[in-house]
Short mmCIF file of N, CA and C in Angstrom, two decimals:
data_model
loop_
_atom_site.label_atom_id
_atom_site.label_comp_id
_atom_site.label_asym_id
_atom_site.label_seq_id
_atom_site.Cartn_x
_atom_site.Cartn_y
_atom_site.Cartn_z
N UNK A 1 64.32 107.76 75.73
CA UNK A 1 63.98 107.10 76.49
C UNK A 1 64.17 105.60 75.87
N UNK A 2 63.62 105.59 75.25
CA UNK A 2 63.70 104.58 73.91
C UNK A 2 65.37 104.18 73.67
N UNK A 3 66.15 105.10 73.76
CA UNK A 3 67.53 104.61 73.59
C UNK A 3 68.11 103.95 75.23
N UNK A 4 67.50 104.71 76.29
CA UNK A 4 67.90 104.05 77.52
C UNK A 4 67.21 102.57 77.58
N UNK A 5 66.26 102.34 77.12
CA UNK A 5 65.88 101.24 76.91
C UNK A 5 66.65 100.26 76.17
N UNK A 6 67.62 100.63 75.30
CA UNK A 6 68.16 99.69 74.01
C UNK A 6 69.82 99.76 74.90
N UNK A 7 69.98 101.12 75.36
CA UNK A 7 71.34 100.75 76.08
C UNK A 7 71.58 99.79 77.65
N UNK A 8 70.91 100.18 78.40
CA UNK A 8 70.59 98.91 79.20
C UNK A 8 71.16 97.89 79.31
N UNK A 9 70.24 96.92 78.52
CA UNK A 9 70.54 95.61 78.19
C UNK A 9 72.19 95.47 77.84
N UNK A 10 72.95 96.33 76.63
CA UNK A 10 73.85 96.01 76.31
C UNK A 10 74.84 96.18 77.66
N UNK A 11 74.77 97.55 78.54
CA UNK A 11 75.37 97.65 79.28
C UNK A 11 75.92 96.32 80.49
N UNK A 12 74.26 96.18 81.04
CA UNK A 12 74.32 95.15 82.07
C UNK A 12 75.33 93.80 80.64
N UNK A 13 75.19 93.42 79.70
CA UNK A 13 76.01 92.20 78.89
C UNK A 13 77.29 92.42 79.04
N UNK A 14 77.81 94.04 79.29
CA UNK A 14 79.25 93.64 79.22
C UNK A 14 79.90 94.09 80.64
N UNK A 15 79.21 94.37 81.18
CA UNK A 15 79.84 94.95 82.60
C UNK A 15 80.65 93.30 83.57
N UNK A 16 80.01 92.31 83.44
CA UNK A 16 81.08 91.23 84.35
C UNK A 16 82.83 91.21 82.63
N UNK A 17 82.41 91.42 81.71
CA UNK A 17 83.40 91.66 80.89
C UNK A 17 84.46 92.59 81.73
N UNK A 18 84.43 93.82 81.74
CA UNK A 18 84.79 95.22 82.41
C UNK A 18 85.01 94.56 83.99
N UNK A 19 84.54 94.23 84.60
CA UNK A 19 84.77 93.41 85.72
C UNK A 19 86.18 92.48 85.72
N UNK A 20 86.11 91.74 85.20
CA UNK A 20 87.14 90.41 85.04
C UNK A 20 88.40 91.70 84.66
N UNK A 21 88.37 92.31 83.77
CA UNK A 21 89.36 92.83 83.20
C UNK A 21 90.43 93.95 84.04
N UNK A 22 89.19 94.58 85.26
CA UNK A 22 90.05 94.83 86.39
C UNK A 22 91.39 94.19 87.59
N UNK A 23 92.23 95.09 87.19
CA UNK A 23 93.01 93.91 88.48
C UNK A 23 93.07 94.61 89.30
N UNK A 24 93.31 93.28 90.43
CA UNK A 24 92.64 93.95 92.09
C UNK A 24 94.41 94.12 92.31
N UNK A 25 94.25 95.41 93.12
CA UNK A 25 95.74 96.00 93.71
C UNK A 25 95.83 95.95 94.94
N UNK A 26 96.47 95.86 95.43
CA UNK A 26 96.81 96.41 96.86
C UNK A 26 96.99 97.57 97.58
N UNK A 27 97.05 98.17 98.91
CA UNK A 27 97.54 99.34 99.32
C UNK A 27 98.15 98.64 100.53
N UNK A 28 99.50 99.27 100.71
CA UNK A 28 100.37 98.66 101.90
C UNK A 28 100.95 99.93 102.54
N UNK A 29 101.48 99.38 103.55
CA UNK A 29 101.92 100.95 104.38
C UNK A 29 102.97 101.37 103.95
N UNK A 30 103.18 102.84 104.10
CA UNK A 30 104.36 103.59 103.59
C UNK A 30 106.12 102.91 104.07
N UNK A 31 106.53 102.75 102.89
CA UNK A 31 107.97 102.09 103.11
C UNK A 31 108.74 101.78 102.05
N UNK A 32 109.76 100.90 102.41
CA UNK A 32 110.06 100.41 101.05
C UNK A 32 110.09 98.76 100.92
N UNK A 33 109.62 98.43 99.43
CA UNK A 33 109.22 97.25 98.99
C UNK A 33 109.94 96.51 97.95
N UNK A 34 110.47 95.75 97.68
CA UNK A 34 111.15 95.14 96.36
C UNK A 34 110.30 94.37 95.31
N UNK A 35 110.51 93.99 94.82
CA UNK A 35 109.43 93.24 93.53
C UNK A 35 109.78 93.23 92.01
N UNK A 36 108.83 93.02 91.54
CA UNK A 36 109.35 92.53 89.83
C UNK A 36 107.90 93.75 89.40
N UNK A 37 108.69 94.04 88.19
CA UNK A 37 107.84 95.10 87.30
C UNK A 37 106.51 94.06 86.63
N UNK A 38 104.97 94.15 86.91
CA UNK A 38 103.83 93.12 86.65
C UNK A 38 103.64 93.86 85.23
N UNK A 39 103.57 95.31 85.23
CA UNK A 39 103.17 95.98 84.01
C UNK A 39 103.56 97.61 84.01
N UNK A 40 103.88 97.94 83.06
CA UNK A 40 104.57 99.09 82.40
C UNK A 40 103.47 99.94 81.93
N UNK A 41 103.03 101.39 82.09
CA UNK A 41 102.36 102.13 80.88
C UNK A 41 102.49 103.52 81.49
N UNK A 42 103.62 103.22 79.95
CA UNK A 42 104.09 104.64 79.65
C UNK A 42 103.31 106.04 79.33
N UNK A 43 102.10 105.50 78.66
CA UNK A 43 101.16 106.84 78.61
C UNK A 43 100.44 107.26 79.72
N UNK A 44 100.68 106.35 80.59
CA UNK A 44 99.76 107.18 81.78
C UNK A 44 101.17 107.43 83.21
N UNK A 45 102.56 107.03 82.52
CA UNK A 45 102.86 106.63 83.74
C UNK A 45 102.59 105.84 85.40
N UNK A 46 102.29 104.94 84.65
CA UNK A 46 101.96 103.80 85.98
C UNK A 46 102.85 102.72 85.53
N UNK A 47 103.00 102.37 86.85
CA UNK A 47 103.52 101.11 86.68
C UNK A 47 102.75 100.02 87.76
N UNK A 48 102.94 98.69 87.64
CA UNK A 48 102.51 97.78 88.92
C UNK A 48 103.79 96.73 89.06
N UNK A 49 103.78 97.02 90.24
CA UNK A 49 104.92 96.24 91.43
C UNK A 49 104.32 95.20 91.73
N UNK A 50 104.14 93.68 91.03
CA UNK A 50 104.56 92.80 92.48
C UNK A 50 105.33 92.35 93.15
N UNK A 51 105.22 92.59 94.84
CA UNK A 51 105.99 92.59 95.69
C UNK A 51 106.21 91.10 95.40
N UNK A 52 107.98 90.72 96.81
CA UNK A 52 108.29 89.51 96.83
C UNK A 52 106.96 89.00 98.02
N UNK A 53 106.09 89.60 98.55
CA UNK A 53 105.34 88.72 99.37
C UNK A 53 103.87 88.83 99.03
N UNK A 54 103.96 88.80 97.40
CA UNK A 54 102.55 88.72 96.50
C UNK A 54 101.90 89.49 96.58
N UNK A 55 101.98 90.84 96.84
CA UNK A 55 100.91 92.44 96.92
C UNK A 55 101.60 92.76 95.33
N UNK A 56 100.45 93.02 94.94
CA UNK A 56 99.96 94.24 93.42
C UNK A 56 99.71 95.40 93.95
N UNK A 57 100.92 96.46 93.58
CA UNK A 57 100.79 97.70 93.64
C UNK A 57 100.83 98.47 92.40
N UNK A 58 99.69 99.57 92.70
CA UNK A 58 99.83 100.23 91.39
C UNK A 58 100.18 101.55 91.70
N UNK A 59 101.23 102.07 90.94
CA UNK A 59 101.78 103.15 91.26
C UNK A 59 101.90 104.49 90.02
N UNK A 60 101.38 105.21 90.30
CA UNK A 60 101.17 106.55 89.52
C UNK A 60 102.54 107.28 90.09
N UNK A 61 103.34 107.63 88.95
CA UNK A 61 104.29 108.51 89.03
C UNK A 61 103.89 110.08 89.22
N UNK A 62 104.54 110.79 89.96
CA UNK A 62 104.10 112.02 90.26
C UNK A 62 105.06 112.86 89.99
N UNK A 63 105.18 114.28 89.88
CA UNK A 63 106.27 115.00 89.55
C UNK A 63 107.60 115.11 90.07
N UNK A 64 107.32 114.45 91.50
CA UNK A 64 108.60 114.33 92.54
C UNK A 64 108.84 113.01 92.72
N UNK A 65 108.68 111.79 91.68
CA UNK A 65 109.38 110.62 91.82
C UNK A 65 110.20 110.40 91.15
N UNK A 66 111.01 109.65 91.63
CA UNK A 66 112.84 109.61 91.32
C UNK A 66 112.68 108.59 90.74
N UNK A 67 113.53 108.06 89.63
CA UNK A 67 113.58 107.15 89.14
C UNK A 67 115.31 106.65 88.68
N UNK A 68 115.91 105.80 89.44
CA UNK A 68 117.13 105.57 88.98
C UNK A 68 117.78 104.10 89.24
N UNK A 69 118.72 104.00 88.42
CA UNK A 69 119.21 102.95 87.91
C UNK A 69 120.89 103.01 88.46
N UNK A 70 121.44 101.94 89.20
CA UNK A 70 122.87 102.30 89.34
C UNK A 70 123.17 104.04 90.21
N UNK A 71 122.41 104.42 90.87
CA UNK A 71 122.43 105.75 91.68
C UNK A 71 122.05 106.78 90.53
N UNK A 72 121.85 106.75 89.26
CA UNK A 72 121.91 107.62 88.01
C UNK A 72 120.09 107.92 87.88
N UNK A 73 119.77 109.15 87.49
CA UNK A 73 118.46 108.86 86.91
C UNK A 73 118.27 108.68 85.72
N UNK A 74 117.49 108.13 85.53
CA UNK A 74 116.98 107.28 83.94
C UNK A 74 115.65 107.96 83.75
N UNK A 75 115.66 107.76 82.43
CA UNK A 75 114.22 108.09 81.71
C UNK A 75 112.90 106.94 82.02
N UNK A 76 111.45 106.94 82.20
CA UNK A 76 110.89 105.88 82.49
C UNK A 76 110.54 104.88 81.67
N UNK A 77 111.42 105.07 80.00
CA UNK A 77 111.51 104.06 79.30
C UNK A 77 112.30 103.22 79.62
N UNK A 78 113.00 103.26 80.66
CA UNK A 78 114.16 102.16 81.16
C UNK A 78 113.28 100.73 82.13
N UNK A 79 112.40 101.34 82.29
CA UNK A 79 111.26 100.33 83.09
C UNK A 79 110.53 99.51 81.75
N UNK A 80 111.06 97.72 82.51
CA UNK A 80 110.60 96.90 81.71
C UNK A 80 110.10 95.88 82.40
N UNK A 81 108.72 95.40 81.57
CA UNK A 81 108.28 94.38 82.52
C UNK A 81 108.90 93.39 83.03
N UNK A 82 108.66 92.48 83.88
CA UNK A 82 109.65 91.62 84.50
C UNK A 82 110.96 91.76 84.99
N UNK A 83 111.42 93.64 84.79
CA UNK A 83 112.34 93.58 86.06
C UNK A 83 112.23 94.15 87.40
N UNK A 84 113.65 94.07 87.88
CA UNK A 84 113.35 93.96 89.66
C UNK A 84 113.55 95.20 89.89
N UNK A 85 112.70 95.76 91.14
CA UNK A 85 112.74 96.98 91.25
C UNK A 85 112.43 97.11 92.60
N UNK A 86 113.09 98.57 93.02
CA UNK A 86 112.70 98.60 94.61
C UNK A 86 111.74 100.06 94.65
N UNK A 87 111.04 100.20 95.24
CA UNK A 87 109.99 101.47 95.31
C UNK A 87 109.82 101.87 96.97
N UNK A 88 109.83 102.64 97.04
CA UNK A 88 109.60 103.38 98.24
C UNK A 88 108.19 104.42 98.17
N UNK A 89 107.15 104.09 98.60
CA UNK A 89 105.56 104.49 98.76
C UNK A 89 105.64 105.48 99.99
N UNK A 90 104.70 106.13 99.51
CA UNK A 90 104.46 106.78 100.91
C UNK A 90 102.71 106.69 100.56
N UNK A 91 102.20 106.05 101.72
CA UNK A 91 100.06 105.87 101.65
C UNK A 91 99.32 107.36 101.73
N UNK A 92 98.91 107.65 101.27
CA UNK A 92 97.77 108.64 101.02
C UNK A 92 96.19 108.52 101.06
N UNK A 93 95.76 108.07 102.33
CA UNK A 93 94.32 107.80 102.18
C UNK A 93 94.27 105.81 101.68
N UNK A 94 94.01 105.62 100.67
CA UNK A 94 94.03 104.26 99.99
C UNK A 94 94.87 104.21 98.84
N UNK A 95 95.38 105.48 98.69
CA UNK A 95 96.60 105.51 97.55
C UNK A 95 98.18 105.90 97.92
N UNK A 96 98.72 105.27 96.87
CA UNK A 96 100.43 105.01 97.12
C UNK A 96 101.09 105.79 96.34
N UNK A 97 101.84 106.28 96.90
CA UNK A 97 102.38 107.38 95.70
C UNK A 97 103.81 107.46 96.09
N UNK A 98 104.47 107.12 94.87
CA UNK A 98 105.76 106.58 94.50
C UNK A 98 106.42 107.55 94.76
N UNK A 99 107.27 107.62 96.01
CA UNK A 99 108.87 108.62 96.55
C UNK A 99 110.01 108.36 95.28
N UNK A 100 110.32 107.20 95.17
CA UNK A 100 111.58 106.69 94.48
C UNK A 100 111.39 105.52 94.05
N UNK A 101 111.69 104.80 93.17
CA UNK A 101 111.46 103.61 92.10
C UNK A 101 113.32 103.61 91.56
N UNK A 102 114.03 102.74 92.01
CA UNK A 102 115.19 102.11 91.61
C UNK A 102 115.23 100.90 90.99
N UNK A 103 115.35 100.79 89.72
CA UNK A 103 115.63 99.62 89.29
C UNK A 103 117.27 98.58 89.49
N UNK A 104 116.63 97.79 89.76
CA UNK A 104 117.92 96.78 90.07
C UNK A 104 118.37 95.67 89.24
N UNK A 105 117.59 95.30 87.88
CA UNK A 105 118.06 94.78 87.18
C UNK A 105 117.41 94.97 85.73
#
């Protein structure tokens, strides 16, 4: 009980910090979108794509996601922040699954 009383104020104090670090992402309909790689997180197989109409898509690669450049399959390490990509996504509930990611530049 004493520990709870000590930790609660600390958690309340840091909560705004964690809230401000969270990126606001958008959910779009299934389809194909072009944009720029805003963030690449290789350890999570995750990318954030800023679309041409200013939406931020959070995409976790699945086992079936294809990644290509000039028609050739390439490794995840080819993805670089600031690079142009085309993503084909499938909306499942409030989640977007990347079906295909094509590196354009």
